[in-house]
mmCIF file of C-alpha atoms in Angstrom:
data_model
loop_
_atom_site.group_PDB
_atom_site.id
_atom_site.type_symbol
_atom_site.label_atom_id
_atom_site.label_comp_id
_atom_site.label_asym_id
_atom_site.label_seq_id
_atom_site.Cartn_x
_atom_site.Cartn_y
_atom_site.Cartn_z
ATOM 1 C CA MET A 26 10.073 -5.025 20.019
ATOM 2 C CA GLY A 27 11.069 -6.943 23.404
ATOM 3 C CA LEU A 28 12.224 -9.534 21.118
ATOM 4 C CA GLY A 29 14.024 -7.779 19.454
ATOM 5 C CA PHE A 30 16.440 -6.622 22.734
ATOM 6 C CA VAL A 31 16.080 -10.028 23.366
ATOM 7 C CA VAL A 32 18.125 -11.126 20.517
ATOM 8 C CA LEU A 33 20.359 -8.081 19.290
ATOM 9 C CA ALA A 34 21.542 -8.524 23.344
ATOM 10 C CA GLU A 35 21.511 -12.232 23.817
ATOM 11 C CA ARG A 36 24.125 -12.660 26.724
ATOM 12 C CA ARG A 37 22.188 -10.107 28.753
ATOM 13 C CA ASP A 38 20.327 -12.434 32.268
ATOM 14 C CA TRP A 39 16.807 -11.473 30.994
ATOM 15 C CA PRO A 40 14.243 -11.187 34.091
ATOM 16 C CA LEU A 41 11.420 -14.349 33.575
ATOM 17 C CA GLU A 42 9.052 -11.832 35.376
ATOM 18 C CA LEU A 43 10.048 -8.642 32.190
ATOM 19 C CA LEU A 44 10.390 -11.154 28.714
ATOM 20 C CA ALA A 45 7.668 -13.743 30.276
ATOM 21 C CA PRO A 46 5.039 -10.853 29.636
ATOM 22 C CA VAL A 47 6.554 -9.434 26.474
ATOM 23 C CA ALA A 48 7.326 -12.368 24.999
ATOM 24 C CA ARG A 49 4.030 -13.604 25.267
ATOM 25 C CA ARG A 50 2.229 -10.600 23.823
ATOM 26 C CA PHE A 51 4.134 -10.522 20.416
ATOM 27 C CA SER A 52 3.905 -14.114 20.429
ATOM 28 C CA ARG A 53 -0.015 -13.024 19.944
ATOM 29 C CA LEU A 54 0.565 -10.246 18.142
ATOM 30 C CA ALA A 55 3.214 -12.219 15.613
ATOM 31 C CA SER A 56 0.466 -15.151 15.229
ATOM 32 C CA SER A 57 -2.332 -12.839 14.595
ATOM 33 C CA CYS A 58 -0.277 -11.121 12.107
ATOM 34 C CA LEU A 59 1.180 -15.471 10.226
ATOM 35 C CA ALA A 60 -2.649 -15.704 10.163
ATOM 36 C CA VAL A 61 -3.203 -12.909 7.920
ATOM 37 C CA ILE A 62 -0.583 -13.706 5.750
ATOM 38 C CA VAL A 63 -1.363 -17.293 4.970
ATOM 39 C CA ALA A 64 -4.885 -16.427 3.962
ATOM 40 C CA SER A 65 -3.980 -13.439 2.017
ATOM 41 C CA GLY A 66 -1.298 -16.227 0.025
ATOM 42 C CA ILE A 67 -3.935 -18.768 -0.528
ATOM 43 C CA TYR A 68 -6.224 -16.791 -2.047
ATOM 44 C CA ASN A 69 -3.553 -15.354 -3.804
ATOM 45 C CA ALA A 70 -2.674 -18.299 -4.629
ATOM 46 C CA TRP A 71 -5.468 -19.563 -5.956
ATOM 47 C CA LEU A 72 -6.139 -16.210 -8.577
ATOM 48 C CA GLN A 73 -3.068 -16.594 -9.845
ATOM 49 C CA LEU A 74 -2.825 -20.616 -10.409
ATOM 50 C CA HIS A 75 -6.327 -22.146 -10.948
ATOM 51 C CA GLY A 76 -4.580 -25.563 -10.085
ATOM 52 C CA PHE A 77 -1.555 -27.411 -8.994
ATOM 53 C CA ALA A 78 -0.297 -28.214 -12.717
ATOM 54 C CA PRO A 79 1.609 -24.503 -12.048
ATOM 55 C CA LEU A 80 3.856 -25.231 -8.813
ATOM 56 C CA TRP A 81 5.827 -27.020 -11.023
ATOM 57 C CA THR A 82 5.434 -26.440 -15.406
ATOM 58 C CA THR A 83 6.195 -22.153 -14.419
ATOM 59 C CA VAL A 84 8.327 -20.290 -12.747
ATOM 60 C CA TYR A 85 6.256 -18.315 -10.916
ATOM 61 C CA GLY A 86 4.996 -21.746 -9.260
ATOM 62 C CA ARG A 87 8.312 -23.132 -8.642
ATOM 63 C CA ILE A 88 9.384 -19.552 -6.310
ATOM 64 C CA LEU A 89 5.398 -19.969 -4.506
ATOM 65 C CA ALA A 90 6.456 -23.958 -3.698
ATOM 66 C CA ALA A 91 9.619 -22.028 -2.484
ATOM 67 C CA LYS A 92 7.980 -20.313 -0.620
ATOM 68 C CA LEU A 93 4.903 -22.106 1.012
ATOM 69 C CA LEU A 94 7.997 -24.306 2.127
ATOM 70 C CA ALA A 95 9.934 -21.411 3.808
ATOM 71 C CA VAL A 96 6.367 -20.671 5.596
ATOM 72 C CA VAL A 97 5.577 -23.926 6.707
ATOM 73 C CA GLY A 98 8.791 -23.439 8.213
ATOM 74 C CA LEU A 99 8.356 -20.220 9.483
ATOM 75 C CA VAL A 100 5.293 -21.411 11.489
ATOM 76 C CA ALA A 101 6.583 -24.663 12.379
ATOM 77 C CA LEU A 102 9.387 -22.328 15.258
ATOM 78 C CA GLY A 103 6.479 -19.671 15.403
ATOM 79 C CA ALA A 104 4.249 -22.734 17.517
ATOM 80 C CA THR A 105 7.114 -23.958 18.700
ATOM 81 C CA ASN A 106 8.365 -20.395 20.736
ATOM 82 C CA ARG A 107 4.530 -19.485 21.421
ATOM 83 C CA TYR A 108 3.344 -23.165 22.669
ATOM 84 C CA VAL A 109 6.380 -24.778 24.133
ATOM 85 C CA ILE A 110 9.339 -22.207 25.367
ATOM 86 C CA VAL A 111 7.136 -19.604 25.534
ATOM 87 C CA PRO A 112 4.866 -21.140 28.574
ATOM 88 C CA ARG A 113 8.147 -22.362 29.839
ATOM 89 C CA LEU A 114 9.252 -18.416 30.745
ATOM 90 C CA ALA A 115 6.961 -17.948 33.744
ATOM 91 C CA PRO A 116 5.403 -22.618 34.628
ATOM 92 C CA GLY A 117 3.385 -20.874 37.237
ATOM 93 C CA CYS A 118 0.706 -19.897 34.250
ATOM 94 C CA PRO A 119 -1.633 -22.274 33.937
ATOM 95 C CA VAL A 120 -2.218 -24.067 30.403
ATOM 96 C CA ARG A 121 -5.160 -22.390 28.098
ATOM 97 C CA GLY A 122 -6.582 -23.163 24.894
ATOM 98 C CA ILE A 123 -6.705 -26.446 23.204
ATOM 99 C CA GLY A 124 -4.793 -24.946 20.567
ATOM 100 C CA VAL A 125 -1.854 -25.104 23.523
ATOM 101 C CA ARG A 126 -2.390 -29.124 24.617
ATOM 102 C CA LEU A 127 -2.003 -29.661 22.421
ATOM 103 C CA PHE A 128 0.507 -28.842 20.477
ATOM 104 C CA ARG A 129 2.525 -29.595 23.750
ATOM 105 C CA LEU A 130 0.786 -32.986 24.195
ATOM 106 C CA ALA A 131 2.640 -33.238 20.075
ATOM 107 C CA THR A 132 5.591 -31.822 21.301
ATOM 108 C CA LEU A 133 5.495 -34.356 24.731
ATOM 109 C CA ALA A 134 4.752 -37.500 22.136
ATOM 110 C CA VAL A 135 7.844 -37.102 19.509
ATOM 111 C CA GLY A 136 10.550 -35.449 21.837
ATOM 112 C CA GLY A 137 9.835 -36.145 25.373
ATOM 113 C CA ARG A 138 9.542 -33.222 28.354
ATOM 114 C CA SER A 139 12.411 -31.024 28.254
ATOM 115 C CA LYS A 140 15.517 -31.450 31.211
ATOM 116 C CA ARG A 141 17.124 -28.427 29.931
ATOM 117 C CA PRO A 142 17.305 -25.434 32.845
ATOM 118 C CA LEU A 143 15.167 -22.869 33.170
ATOM 119 C CA ALA A 144 18.726 -20.081 32.875
ATOM 120 C CA SER A 145 18.056 -21.258 29.206
ATOM 121 C CA VAL A 146 14.987 -20.549 28.010
ATOM 122 C CA PRO A 147 15.772 -17.376 27.194
ATOM 123 C CA SER A 148 18.775 -18.135 25.300
ATOM 124 C CA ARG A 149 16.176 -21.037 23.204
ATOM 125 C CA LEU A 150 14.046 -17.708 22.547
ATOM 126 C CA SER A 151 16.058 -15.463 21.473
ATOM 127 C CA THR A 152 17.961 -19.326 18.268
ATOM 128 C CA TYR A 153 14.311 -19.756 17.609
ATOM 129 C CA VAL A 154 13.604 -15.703 16.866
ATOM 130 C CA ARG A 155 16.440 -15.916 15.466
ATOM 131 C CA ARG A 156 15.686 -18.865 12.707
ATOM 132 C CA GLU A 157 12.022 -16.811 12.964
ATOM 133 C CA ALA A 158 13.996 -13.883 11.069
ATOM 134 C CA TRP A 159 15.906 -14.896 8.684
ATOM 135 C CA LEU A 160 12.415 -17.665 7.374
ATOM 136 C CA ALA A 161 10.514 -13.729 7.839
ATOM 137 C CA ILE A 162 13.787 -12.453 5.461
ATOM 138 C CA LEU A 163 13.667 -15.536 3.632
ATOM 139 C CA VAL A 164 9.596 -15.216 2.072
ATOM 140 C CA LEU A 165 10.009 -11.765 1.556
ATOM 141 C CA GLY A 166 12.963 -12.182 -0.704
ATOM 142 C CA LEU A 167 10.640 -14.798 -2.687
ATOM 143 C CA THR A 168 8.064 -12.424 -3.013
ATOM 144 C CA ALA A 169 9.358 -10.117 -4.237
ATOM 145 C CA ALA A 170 10.607 -12.734 -6.767
ATOM 146 C CA LEU A 171 6.943 -13.796 -7.613
ATOM 147 C CA GLY A 172 6.480 -9.611 -7.732
ATOM 148 C CA GLU A 173 8.975 -9.996 -10.816
ATOM 149 C CA SER A 174 7.549 -13.178 -12.450
ATOM 150 C CA THR A 175 4.795 -14.339 -15.100
ATOM 151 C CA PRO A 176 1.668 -15.406 -12.421
ATOM 152 C CA GLY A 177 0.946 -18.602 -14.099
ATOM 153 C CA ARG A 178 -2.579 -18.525 -15.162
ATOM 154 C CA HIS A 179 -0.467 -16.162 -17.356
ATOM 155 C CA ALA A 180 2.528 -17.989 -18.245
ATOM 156 C CA MET A 181 -0.028 -21.461 -19.187
ATOM 157 C CA ARG A 182 -1.708 -19.000 -21.758
ATOM 158 C CA MET A 183 1.431 -17.316 -23.439
ATOM 159 C CA ARG A 184 2.679 -20.886 -24.047
ATOM 160 C CA HIS A 185 1.030 -20.794 -27.807
ATOM 161 C CA LEU A 186 3.401 -17.242 -28.566
ATOM 162 C CA THR A 187 6.416 -19.600 -27.445
ATOM 163 C CA PRO A 188 8.654 -21.313 -30.916
ATOM 164 C CA ALA A 189 10.421 -24.490 -29.868
ATOM 165 C CA GLY A 190 13.794 -22.788 -29.428
ATOM 166 C CA GLY A 191 11.921 -20.918 -26.497
ATOM 167 C CA ARG A 192 12.497 -17.208 -28.149
ATOM 168 C CA ILE A 193 8.592 -15.399 -27.820
ATOM 169 C CA GLY A 194 8.047 -13.840 -31.406
ATOM 170 C CA PRO A 195 4.856 -14.966 -33.623
ATOM 171 C CA TYR A 196 2.738 -17.511 -33.969
ATOM 172 C CA ARG A 197 2.888 -18.551 -37.588
ATOM 173 C CA VAL A 198 -0.325 -20.308 -39.451
ATOM 174 C CA THR A 199 -2.604 -20.693 -42.711
ATOM 175 C CA MET A 200 -6.064 -19.179 -42.557
ATOM 176 C CA ALA A 201 -7.227 -23.112 -43.191
ATOM 177 C CA GLU A 202 -5.474 -24.665 -40.554
ATOM 178 C CA LEU A 203 -6.820 -21.607 -37.804
ATOM 179 C CA HIS A 204 -10.625 -23.208 -39.455
ATOM 180 C CA GLU A 205 -8.895 -27.059 -38.517
ATOM 181 C CA SER A 206 -8.148 -25.470 -34.601
ATOM 182 C CA GLY A 207 -10.984 -24.120 -33.835
ATOM 183 C CA GLY A 208 -10.393 -20.471 -35.465
ATOM 184 C CA VAL A 209 -7.384 -19.959 -32.371
ATOM 185 C CA PRO A 210 -4.077 -21.973 -32.707
ATOM 186 C CA THR A 211 -4.353 -24.812 -29.960
ATOM 187 C CA GLY A 212 -4.297 -23.976 -26.985
ATOM 188 C CA TRP A 213 -5.372 -21.001 -27.290
ATOM 189 C CA ILE A 214 -7.241 -19.762 -24.695
ATOM 190 C CA PHE A 215 -8.598 -15.588 -24.183
ATOM 191 C CA ALA A 216 -12.071 -14.551 -23.374
ATOM 192 C CA PRO A 217 -13.064 -10.457 -23.413
ATOM 193 C CA PRO A 218 -15.657 -9.168 -21.579
ATOM 194 C CA PRO A 219 -19.633 -8.372 -23.041
ATOM 195 C CA GLY A 220 -19.294 -4.729 -24.561
ATOM 196 C CA ASP A 221 -22.369 -3.050 -27.284
ATOM 197 C CA ALA A 222 -22.415 -4.616 -30.962
ATOM 198 C CA ALA A 223 -24.463 -0.510 -31.662
ATOM 199 C CA ARG A 224 -21.451 1.370 -30.572
ATOM 200 C CA GLY A 225 -18.973 -0.902 -32.311
ATOM 201 C CA ARG A 226 -20.571 -0.483 -35.616
ATOM 202 C CA ALA A 227 -19.939 3.000 -34.775
ATOM 203 C CA LEU A 228 -16.408 2.970 -33.646
ATOM 204 C CA PHE A 229 -15.714 0.301 -37.371
ATOM 205 C CA VAL A 230 -16.859 3.848 -39.160
ATOM 206 C CA ARG A 231 -15.232 5.838 -36.891
ATOM 207 C CA LEU A 232 -11.346 4.541 -36.780
ATOM 208 C CA GLU A 233 -12.536 3.996 -41.060
ATOM 209 C CA CYS A 234 -12.432 0.247 -40.748
ATOM 210 C CA PHE A 235 -13.230 -0.213 -43.572
ATOM 211 C CA SER A 236 -10.777 1.551 -45.559
ATOM 212 C CA CYS A 237 -8.702 -2.364 -45.374
ATOM 213 C CA HIS A 238 -11.688 -4.790 -45.154
ATOM 214 C CA ALA A 239 -14.879 -4.786 -46.453
ATOM 215 C CA VAL A 240 -17.917 -6.184 -45.032
ATOM 216 C CA ARG A 241 -20.800 -7.112 -47.380
ATOM 217 C CA GLY A 242 -24.515 -5.955 -46.571
ATOM 218 C CA GLU A 243 -23.226 -3.217 -44.617
ATOM 219 C CA GLY A 244 -23.360 -0.372 -46.932
ATOM 220 C CA PHE A 245 -19.698 0.732 -45.967
ATOM 221 C CA PRO A 246 -17.695 2.519 -49.322
ATOM 222 C CA PRO A 247 -15.626 -0.146 -51.159
ATOM 223 C CA PRO A 248 -12.465 -0.763 -49.679
ATOM 224 C CA SER A 249 -8.871 1.517 -50.893
ATOM 225 C CA GLY A 250 -6.602 -0.541 -48.954
ATOM 226 C CA ARG A 251 -5.787 -4.800 -48.644
ATOM 227 C CA GLY A 252 -7.244 -6.410 -46.112
ATOM 228 C CA PRO A 253 -9.379 -9.446 -45.604
ATOM 229 C CA ASP A 254 -13.473 -9.585 -46.221
ATOM 230 C CA LEU A 255 -14.653 -9.360 -42.423
ATOM 231 C CA THR A 256 -18.007 -11.020 -43.836
ATOM 232 C CA GLY A 257 -18.514 -14.231 -42.206
ATOM 233 C CA MET A 258 -15.942 -13.898 -39.509
ATOM 234 C CA ALA A 259 -17.700 -15.013 -36.682
ATOM 235 C CA ASP A 260 -18.599 -18.373 -38.247
ATOM 236 C CA HIS A 261 -15.292 -18.965 -37.820
ATOM 237 C CA HIS A 262 -13.222 -16.990 -35.075
ATOM 238 C CA PRO A 263 -14.086 -16.562 -31.327
ATOM 239 C CA ALA A 264 -13.821 -13.333 -29.539
ATOM 240 C CA GLY A 265 -11.258 -13.856 -28.171
ATOM 241 C CA TYR A 266 -9.292 -13.878 -31.376
ATOM 242 C CA PHE A 267 -10.533 -10.785 -32.249
ATOM 243 C CA ALA A 268 -9.920 -9.104 -29.813
ATOM 244 C CA GLU A 269 -5.918 -9.672 -30.457
ATOM 245 C CA SER A 270 -6.245 -8.938 -33.864
ATOM 246 C CA ILE A 271 -6.936 -4.708 -32.848
ATOM 247 C CA MET A 272 -4.374 -5.331 -30.317
ATOM 248 C CA ASN A 273 -1.241 -6.950 -31.217
ATOM 249 C CA PRO A 274 -1.871 -7.966 -34.871
ATOM 250 C CA ASN A 275 1.366 -9.587 -34.469
ATOM 251 C CA ALA A 276 0.628 -12.362 -31.894
ATOM 252 C CA VAL A 277 -1.050 -15.121 -35.010
ATOM 253 C CA ILE A 278 0.131 -13.645 -38.148
ATOM 254 C CA VAL A 279 -2.218 -15.140 -41.421
ATOM 255 C CA GLU A 280 -0.029 -16.363 -44.063
ATOM 256 C CA GLY A 281 -1.708 -15.153 -47.726
ATOM 257 C CA PRO A 282 -2.577 -12.315 -49.146
ATOM 258 C CA GLY A 283 -4.230 -9.310 -47.727
ATOM 259 C CA TYR A 284 -2.821 -10.179 -44.271
ATOM 260 C CA THR A 285 1.288 -10.209 -44.216
ATOM 261 C CA GLY A 286 3.511 -6.912 -46.559
ATOM 262 C CA PRO A 287 6.765 -7.386 -47.012
ATOM 263 C CA ASP A 288 8.405 -7.803 -44.569
ATOM 264 C CA GLY A 289 6.156 -11.252 -43.189
ATOM 265 C CA LEU A 290 4.026 -9.231 -40.433
ATOM 266 C CA SER A 291 1.113 -7.816 -40.527
ATOM 267 C CA VAL A 292 -0.111 -4.884 -42.364
ATOM 268 C CA MET A 293 -2.946 -4.066 -40.219
ATOM 269 C CA PRO A 294 -1.787 -1.775 -37.083
ATOM 270 C CA GLY A 295 -2.319 -1.956 -33.374
ATOM 271 C CA TYR A 296 -4.642 -0.661 -31.176
ATOM 272 C CA ASN A 297 -3.205 -1.068 -28.412
ATOM 273 C CA GLU A 298 -2.327 2.243 -27.550
ATOM 274 C CA THR A 299 -5.928 4.338 -28.185
ATOM 275 C CA LEU A 300 -8.376 2.124 -27.769
ATOM 276 C CA THR A 301 -9.637 1.898 -24.224
ATOM 277 C CA ILE A 302 -11.155 -1.662 -22.916
ATOM 278 C CA THR A 303 -14.716 -0.372 -23.551
ATOM 279 C CA ARG A 304 -14.311 0.422 -26.869
ATOM 280 C CA LEU A 305 -12.401 -2.670 -27.181
ATOM 281 C CA ALA A 306 -14.887 -4.720 -25.962
ATOM 282 C CA ASP A 307 -17.586 -3.173 -28.042
ATOM 283 C CA LEU A 308 -15.736 -3.436 -31.107
ATOM 284 C CA VAL A 309 -15.152 -7.715 -30.950
ATOM 285 C CA ALA A 310 -18.960 -7.110 -29.868
ATOM 286 C CA TYR A 311 -20.390 -5.852 -33.873
ATOM 287 C CA LEU A 312 -17.403 -8.293 -35.407
ATOM 288 C CA GLY A 313 -19.175 -10.541 -33.357
ATOM 289 C CA THR A 314 -22.539 -10.152 -35.733
ATOM 290 C CA LEU A 315 -20.373 -10.563 -38.870
ATOM 291 C CA HIS A 316 -21.528 -14.113 -39.658
ATOM 292 C CA GLU A 317 -22.037 -15.077 -43.373
ATOM 293 C CA GLN A 318 -25.276 -15.610 -43.289
ATOM 294 C CA GLY A 319 -26.550 -12.351 -41.564
ATOM 295 C CA ASN A 320 -24.764 -10.110 -43.453
ATOM 296 C CA ALA A 321 -24.580 -11.368 -47.003
ATOM 297 C CA ARG A 322 -27.502 -9.498 -48.460
#
């Protein structure tokens, strides 16, 4: 708070014996807060990016890179304030700490000894604090922009849903093409949590999925609607593909009889508003047991 008065009343002659202790305490507090912000930012970036490529290949990464540059400038101004300007407010106090000595030696090596009179130090402090405030506002703005953009790790995984024109929409493919690419679209990555196959089978019955999908060897009533035979599906598709097909059937549209309706979209209803994560994982676990040989009886 003491430095705020300096900024708002720059032309006032503040006594050094009052300004020096206020500036030192504020500087220590600001350094601690900045260290926490930098540490949490690094941890969050590590969680969201999973590599350096998203820094320049995604919007989230580019905003984060701009924020990092602003934080570097903030650290530089803060270090200059704490290790160069604030010590000059109390020239009689001894310089303590290896970090302070190293920073002051580096400053002397680069710019030489300051020849400015002691009376100008409060004005310089005010100027640096104002610059720090503007940079802090910029960092807060970039942080808000990060909250409105897709994290880099999600943006990289969503690319299979974006056609060449840039419009997000269904990915259309034939079943033969899916089998050739490992059961999922090229570049597709998703892994649901493990579930309980027995509970998943009970859920399959409760939802009456057998009314559209045949599963040989399970003893379900014959399907009355049209839908692909699920026997052996576990031999062709990973668990993540099953999860997305259940939650968003139109994310990947398999072209062929039993898969699409007259409008060209999937005939399967979506369950994104009715299934919990646990139930979804259980249902996916059950579908993962539907192998060709294991179900054929």
